PDB file of N, CA and C in Angstrom:
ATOM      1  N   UNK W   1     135.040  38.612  34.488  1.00 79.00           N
ATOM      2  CA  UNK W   1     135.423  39.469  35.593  1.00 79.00           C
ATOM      3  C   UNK W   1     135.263  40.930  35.185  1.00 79.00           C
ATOM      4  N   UNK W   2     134.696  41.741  35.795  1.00 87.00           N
ATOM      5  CA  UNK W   2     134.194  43.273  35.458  1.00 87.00           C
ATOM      6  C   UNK W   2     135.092  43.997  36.267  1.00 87.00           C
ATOM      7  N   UNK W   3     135.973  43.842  36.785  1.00 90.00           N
ATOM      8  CA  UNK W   3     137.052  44.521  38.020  1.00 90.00           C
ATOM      9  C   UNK W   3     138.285  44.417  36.526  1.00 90.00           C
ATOM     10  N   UNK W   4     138.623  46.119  36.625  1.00 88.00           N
ATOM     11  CA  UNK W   4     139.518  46.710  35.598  1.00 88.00           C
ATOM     12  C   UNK W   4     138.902  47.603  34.487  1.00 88.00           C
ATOM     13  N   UNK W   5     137.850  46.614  34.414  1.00 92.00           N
ATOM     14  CA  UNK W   5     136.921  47.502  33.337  1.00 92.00           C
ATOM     15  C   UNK W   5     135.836  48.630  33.166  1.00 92.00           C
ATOM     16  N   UNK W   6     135.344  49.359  32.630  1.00 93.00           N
ATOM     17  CA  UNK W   6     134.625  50.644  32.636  1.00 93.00           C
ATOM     18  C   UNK W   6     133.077  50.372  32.142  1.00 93.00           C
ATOM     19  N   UNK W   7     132.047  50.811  32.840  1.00 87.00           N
ATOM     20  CA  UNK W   7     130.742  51.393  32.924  1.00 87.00           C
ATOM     21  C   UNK W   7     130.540  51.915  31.522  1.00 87.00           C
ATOM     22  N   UNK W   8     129.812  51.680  30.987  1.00 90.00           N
ATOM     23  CA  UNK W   8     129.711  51.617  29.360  1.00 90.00           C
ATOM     24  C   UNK W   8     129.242  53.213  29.845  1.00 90.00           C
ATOM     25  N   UNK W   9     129.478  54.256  28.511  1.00 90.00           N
ATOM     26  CA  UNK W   9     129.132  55.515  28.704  1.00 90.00           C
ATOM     27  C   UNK W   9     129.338  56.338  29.708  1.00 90.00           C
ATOM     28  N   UNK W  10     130.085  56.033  30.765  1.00 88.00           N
ATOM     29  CA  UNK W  10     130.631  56.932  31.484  1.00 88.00           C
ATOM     30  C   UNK W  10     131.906  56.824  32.172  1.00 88.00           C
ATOM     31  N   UNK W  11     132.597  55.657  31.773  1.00 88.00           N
ATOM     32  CA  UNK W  11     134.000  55.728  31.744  1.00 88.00           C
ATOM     33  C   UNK W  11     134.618  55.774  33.217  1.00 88.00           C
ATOM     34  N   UNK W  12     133.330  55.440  33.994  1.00 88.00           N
ATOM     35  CA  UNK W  12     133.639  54.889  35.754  1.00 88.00           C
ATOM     36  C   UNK W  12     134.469  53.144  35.576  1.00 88.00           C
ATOM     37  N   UNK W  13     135.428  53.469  36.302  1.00 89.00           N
ATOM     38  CA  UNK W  13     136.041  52.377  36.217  1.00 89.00           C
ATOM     39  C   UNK W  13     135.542  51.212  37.417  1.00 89.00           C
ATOM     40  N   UNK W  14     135.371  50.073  37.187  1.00 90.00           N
ATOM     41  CA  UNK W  14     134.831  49.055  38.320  1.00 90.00           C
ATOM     42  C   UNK W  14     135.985  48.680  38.752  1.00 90.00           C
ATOM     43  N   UNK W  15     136.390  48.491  39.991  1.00 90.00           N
ATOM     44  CA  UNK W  15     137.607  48.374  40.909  1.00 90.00           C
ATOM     45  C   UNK W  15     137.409  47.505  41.892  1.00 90.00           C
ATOM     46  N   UNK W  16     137.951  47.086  42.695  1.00 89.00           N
ATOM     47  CA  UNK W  16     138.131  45.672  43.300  1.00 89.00           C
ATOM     48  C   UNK W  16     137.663  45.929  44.734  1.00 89.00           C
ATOM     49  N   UNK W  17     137.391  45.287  45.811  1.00 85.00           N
ATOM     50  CA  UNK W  17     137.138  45.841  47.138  1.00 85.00           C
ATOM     51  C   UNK W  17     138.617  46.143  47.863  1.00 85.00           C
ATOM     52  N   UNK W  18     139.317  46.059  47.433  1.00 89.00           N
ATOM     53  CA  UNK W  18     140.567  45.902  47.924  1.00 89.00           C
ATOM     54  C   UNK W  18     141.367  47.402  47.745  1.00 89.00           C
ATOM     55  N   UNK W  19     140.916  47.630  46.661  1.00 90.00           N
ATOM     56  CA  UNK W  19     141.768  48.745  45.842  1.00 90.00           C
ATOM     57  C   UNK W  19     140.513  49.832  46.285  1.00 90.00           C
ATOM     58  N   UNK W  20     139.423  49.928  46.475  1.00 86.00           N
ATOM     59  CA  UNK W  20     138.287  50.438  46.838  1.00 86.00           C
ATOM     60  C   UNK W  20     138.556  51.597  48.681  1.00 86.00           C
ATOM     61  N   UNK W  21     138.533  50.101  49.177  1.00 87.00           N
ATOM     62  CA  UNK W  21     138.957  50.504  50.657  1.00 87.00           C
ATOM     63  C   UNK W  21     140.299  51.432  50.755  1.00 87.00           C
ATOM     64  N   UNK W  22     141.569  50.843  50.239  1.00 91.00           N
ATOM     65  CA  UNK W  22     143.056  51.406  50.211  1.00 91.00           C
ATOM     66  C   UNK W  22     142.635  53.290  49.713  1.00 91.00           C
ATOM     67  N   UNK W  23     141.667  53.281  48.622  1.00 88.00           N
ATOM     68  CA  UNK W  23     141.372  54.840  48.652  1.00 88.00           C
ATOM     69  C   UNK W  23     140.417  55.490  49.001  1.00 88.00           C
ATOM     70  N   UNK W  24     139.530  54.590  49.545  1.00 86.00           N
ATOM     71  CA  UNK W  24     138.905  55.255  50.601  1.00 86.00           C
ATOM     72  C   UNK W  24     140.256  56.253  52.003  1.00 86.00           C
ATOM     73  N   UNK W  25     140.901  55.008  52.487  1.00 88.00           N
ATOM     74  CA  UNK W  25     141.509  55.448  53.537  1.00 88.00           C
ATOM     75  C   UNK W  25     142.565  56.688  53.130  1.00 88.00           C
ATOM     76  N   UNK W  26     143.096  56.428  51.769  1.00 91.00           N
ATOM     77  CA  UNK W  26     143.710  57.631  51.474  1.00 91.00           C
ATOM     78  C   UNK W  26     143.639  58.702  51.226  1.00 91.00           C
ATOM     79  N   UNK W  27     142.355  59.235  50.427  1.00 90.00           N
ATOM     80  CA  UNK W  27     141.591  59.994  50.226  1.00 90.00           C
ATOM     81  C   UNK W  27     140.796  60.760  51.100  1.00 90.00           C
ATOM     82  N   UNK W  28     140.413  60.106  51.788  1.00 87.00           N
ATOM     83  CA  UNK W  28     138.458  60.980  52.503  1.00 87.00           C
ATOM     84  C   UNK W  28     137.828  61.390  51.973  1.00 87.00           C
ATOM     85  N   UNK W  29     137.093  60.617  51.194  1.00 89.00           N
ATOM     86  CA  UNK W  29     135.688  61.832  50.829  1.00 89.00           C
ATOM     87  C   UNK W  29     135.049  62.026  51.243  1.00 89.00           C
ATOM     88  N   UNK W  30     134.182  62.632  50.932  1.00 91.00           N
ATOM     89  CA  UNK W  30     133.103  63.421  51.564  1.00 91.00           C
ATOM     90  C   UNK W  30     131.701  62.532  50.946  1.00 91.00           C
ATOM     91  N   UNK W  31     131.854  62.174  50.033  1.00 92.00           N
ATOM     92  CA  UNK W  31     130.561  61.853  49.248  1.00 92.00           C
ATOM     93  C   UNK W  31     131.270  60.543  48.520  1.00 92.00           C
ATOM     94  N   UNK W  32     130.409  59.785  48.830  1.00 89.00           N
ATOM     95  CA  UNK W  32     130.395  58.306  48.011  1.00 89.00           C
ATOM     96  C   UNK W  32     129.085  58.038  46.909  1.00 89.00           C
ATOM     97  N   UNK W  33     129.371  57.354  45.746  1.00 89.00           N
ATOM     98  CA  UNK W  33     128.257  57.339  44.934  1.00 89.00           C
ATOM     99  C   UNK W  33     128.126  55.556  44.987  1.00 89.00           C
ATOM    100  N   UNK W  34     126.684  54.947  45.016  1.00 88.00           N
ATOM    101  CA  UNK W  34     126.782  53.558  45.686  1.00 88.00           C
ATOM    102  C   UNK W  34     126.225  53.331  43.679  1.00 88.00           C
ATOM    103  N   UNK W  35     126.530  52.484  42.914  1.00 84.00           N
ATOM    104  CA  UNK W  35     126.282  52.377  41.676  1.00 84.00           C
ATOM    105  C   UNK W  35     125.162  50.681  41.806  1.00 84.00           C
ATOM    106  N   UNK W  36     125.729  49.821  42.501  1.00 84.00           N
ATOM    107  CA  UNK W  36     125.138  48.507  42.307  1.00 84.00           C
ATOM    108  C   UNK W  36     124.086  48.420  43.499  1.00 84.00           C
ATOM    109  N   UNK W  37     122.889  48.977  43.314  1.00 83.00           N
ATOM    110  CA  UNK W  37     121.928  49.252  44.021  1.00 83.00           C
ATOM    111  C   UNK W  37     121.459  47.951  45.109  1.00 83.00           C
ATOM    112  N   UNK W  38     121.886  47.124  44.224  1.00 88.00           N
ATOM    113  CA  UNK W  38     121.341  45.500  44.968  1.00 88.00           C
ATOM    114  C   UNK W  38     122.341  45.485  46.197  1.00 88.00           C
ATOM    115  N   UNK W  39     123.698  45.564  46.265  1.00 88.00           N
ATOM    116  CA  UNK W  39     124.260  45.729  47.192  1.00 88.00           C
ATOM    117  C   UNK W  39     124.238  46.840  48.020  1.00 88.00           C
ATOM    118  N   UNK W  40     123.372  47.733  47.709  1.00 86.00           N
ATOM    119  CA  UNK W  40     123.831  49.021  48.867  1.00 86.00           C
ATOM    120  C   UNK W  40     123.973  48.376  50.815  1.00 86.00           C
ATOM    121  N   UNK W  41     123.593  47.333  50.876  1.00 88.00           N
ATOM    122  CA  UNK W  41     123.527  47.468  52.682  1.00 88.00           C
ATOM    123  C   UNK W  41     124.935  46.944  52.857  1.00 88.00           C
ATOM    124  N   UNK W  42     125.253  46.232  51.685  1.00 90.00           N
ATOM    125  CA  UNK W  42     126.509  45.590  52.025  1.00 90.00           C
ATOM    126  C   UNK W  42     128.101  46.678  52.006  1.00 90.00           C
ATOM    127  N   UNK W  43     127.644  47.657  51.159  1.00 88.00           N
ATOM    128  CA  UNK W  43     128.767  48.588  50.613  1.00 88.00           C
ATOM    129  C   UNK W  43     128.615  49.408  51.915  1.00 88.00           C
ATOM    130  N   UNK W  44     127.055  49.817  52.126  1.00 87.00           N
ATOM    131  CA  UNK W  44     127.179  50.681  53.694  1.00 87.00           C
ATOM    132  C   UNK W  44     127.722  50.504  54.469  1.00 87.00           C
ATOM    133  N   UNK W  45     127.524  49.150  55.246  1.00 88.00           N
ATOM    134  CA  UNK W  45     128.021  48.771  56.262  1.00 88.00           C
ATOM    135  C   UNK W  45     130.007  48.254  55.997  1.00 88.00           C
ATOM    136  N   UNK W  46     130.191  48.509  55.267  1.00 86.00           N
ATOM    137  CA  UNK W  46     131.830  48.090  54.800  1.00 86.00           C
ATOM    138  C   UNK W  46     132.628  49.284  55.095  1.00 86.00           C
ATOM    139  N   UNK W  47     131.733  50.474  54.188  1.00 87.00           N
ATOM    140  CA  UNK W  47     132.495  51.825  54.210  1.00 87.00           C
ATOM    141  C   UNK W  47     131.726  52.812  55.356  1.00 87.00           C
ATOM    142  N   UNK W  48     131.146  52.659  55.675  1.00 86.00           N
ATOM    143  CA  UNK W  48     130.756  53.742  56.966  1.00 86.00           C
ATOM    144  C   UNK W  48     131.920  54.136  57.860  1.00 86.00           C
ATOM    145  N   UNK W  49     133.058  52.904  58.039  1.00 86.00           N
ATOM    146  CA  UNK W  49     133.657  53.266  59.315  1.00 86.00           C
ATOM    147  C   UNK W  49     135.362  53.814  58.368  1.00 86.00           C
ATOM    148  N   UNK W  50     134.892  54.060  57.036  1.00 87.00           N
ATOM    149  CA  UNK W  50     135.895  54.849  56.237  1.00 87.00           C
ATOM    150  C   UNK W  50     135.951  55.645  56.100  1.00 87.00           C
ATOM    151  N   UNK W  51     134.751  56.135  55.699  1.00 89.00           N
ATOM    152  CA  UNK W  51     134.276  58.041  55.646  1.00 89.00           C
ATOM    153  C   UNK W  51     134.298  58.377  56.515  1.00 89.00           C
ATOM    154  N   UNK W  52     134.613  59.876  56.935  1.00 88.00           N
ATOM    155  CA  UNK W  52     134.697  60.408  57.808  1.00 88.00           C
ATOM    156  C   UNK W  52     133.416  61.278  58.431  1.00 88.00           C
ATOM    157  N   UNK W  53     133.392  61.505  59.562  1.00 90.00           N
ATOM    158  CA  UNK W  53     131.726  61.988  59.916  1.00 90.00           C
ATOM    159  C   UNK W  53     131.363  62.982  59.507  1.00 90.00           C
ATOM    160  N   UNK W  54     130.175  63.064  58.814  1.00 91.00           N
ATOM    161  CA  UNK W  54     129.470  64.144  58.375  1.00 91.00           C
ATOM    162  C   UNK W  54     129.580  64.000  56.229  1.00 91.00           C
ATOM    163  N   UNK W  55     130.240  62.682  55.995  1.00 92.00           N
ATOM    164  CA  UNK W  55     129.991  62.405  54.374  1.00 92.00           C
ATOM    165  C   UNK W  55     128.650  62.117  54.229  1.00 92.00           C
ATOM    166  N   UNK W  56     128.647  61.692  52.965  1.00 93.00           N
ATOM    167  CA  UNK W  56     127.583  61.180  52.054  1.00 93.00           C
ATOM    168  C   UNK W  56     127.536  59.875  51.244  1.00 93.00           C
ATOM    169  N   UNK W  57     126.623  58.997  51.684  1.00 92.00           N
ATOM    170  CA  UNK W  57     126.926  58.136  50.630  1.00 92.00           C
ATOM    171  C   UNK W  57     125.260  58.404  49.384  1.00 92.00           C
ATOM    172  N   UNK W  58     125.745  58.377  48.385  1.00 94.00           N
ATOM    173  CA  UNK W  58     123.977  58.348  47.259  1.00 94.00           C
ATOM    174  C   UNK W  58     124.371  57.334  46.676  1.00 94.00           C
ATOM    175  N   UNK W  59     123.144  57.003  46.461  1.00 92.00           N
ATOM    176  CA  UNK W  59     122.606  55.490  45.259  1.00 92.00           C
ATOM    177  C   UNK W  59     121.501  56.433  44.819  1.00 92.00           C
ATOM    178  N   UNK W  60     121.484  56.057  42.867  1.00 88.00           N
ATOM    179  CA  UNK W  60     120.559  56.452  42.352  1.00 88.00           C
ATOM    180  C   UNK W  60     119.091  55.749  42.124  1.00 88.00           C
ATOM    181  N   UNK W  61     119.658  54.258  42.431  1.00 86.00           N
ATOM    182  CA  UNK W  61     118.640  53.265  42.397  1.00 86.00           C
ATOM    183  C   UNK W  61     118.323  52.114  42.966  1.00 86.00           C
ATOM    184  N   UNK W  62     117.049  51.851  43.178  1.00 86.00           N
ATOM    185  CA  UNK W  62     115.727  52.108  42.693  1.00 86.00           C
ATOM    186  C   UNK W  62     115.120  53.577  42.462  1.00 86.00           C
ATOM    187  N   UNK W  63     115.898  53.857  43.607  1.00 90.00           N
ATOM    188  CA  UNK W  63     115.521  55.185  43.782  1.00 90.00           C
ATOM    189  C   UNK W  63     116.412  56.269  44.041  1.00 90.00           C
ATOM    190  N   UNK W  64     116.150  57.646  44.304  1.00 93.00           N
ATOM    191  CA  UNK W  64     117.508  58.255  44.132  1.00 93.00           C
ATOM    192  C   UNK W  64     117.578  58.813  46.050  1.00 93.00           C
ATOM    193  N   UNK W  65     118.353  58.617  46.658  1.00 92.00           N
ATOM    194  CA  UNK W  65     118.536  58.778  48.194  1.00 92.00           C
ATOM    195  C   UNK W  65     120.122  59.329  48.429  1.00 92.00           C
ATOM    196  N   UNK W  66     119.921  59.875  49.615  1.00 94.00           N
ATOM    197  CA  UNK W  66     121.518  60.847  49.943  1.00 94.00           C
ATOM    198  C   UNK W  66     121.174  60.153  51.419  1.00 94.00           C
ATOM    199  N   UNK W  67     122.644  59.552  52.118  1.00 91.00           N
ATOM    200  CA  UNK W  67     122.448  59.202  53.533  1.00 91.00           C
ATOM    201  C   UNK W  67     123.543  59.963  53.867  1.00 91.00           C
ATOM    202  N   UNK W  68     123.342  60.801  55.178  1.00 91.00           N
ATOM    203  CA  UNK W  68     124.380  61.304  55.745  1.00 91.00           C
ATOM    204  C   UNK W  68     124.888  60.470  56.936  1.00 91.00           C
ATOM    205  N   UNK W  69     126.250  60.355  56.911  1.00 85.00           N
ATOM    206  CA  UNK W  69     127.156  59.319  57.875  1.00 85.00           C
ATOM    207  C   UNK W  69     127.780  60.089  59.246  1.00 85.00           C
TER     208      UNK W  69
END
């Protein structure tokens, strides 16, 4: 299980969808960073209706892209 644990070399912690969403809603950001590239449509469509209009979500890979929400 990789939920608790940290991103070798950069000390991003991997967190649960649960605990994910709860600070989304508490927070607002402005900018989301999407890390597991294979999932990006799935993370989009989860958090779009979290962020508030006019954020960002980026994924660096495959490639590097900025979507505005």
């Amino acid at each position: 299980d990789k939920q608790g644990k940290y991103l070798p070399g950069s000390g991003i912690k991997v967190d649960s969808n649960l605990n994910v969403i709860s600070k989304l809603r508490e927070q607002s950001p402005t900018t989301c960073l999407i890390f597991p590239w294979n999932l990006n449509s799935e993370i989009n469509a989860r958090i779009k209706s979290l962020l508030v209009p006019g954020s960002r979500v980026v994924k660096f890979f495959p490639t590097f892209s900025v979507e505005d929400i």
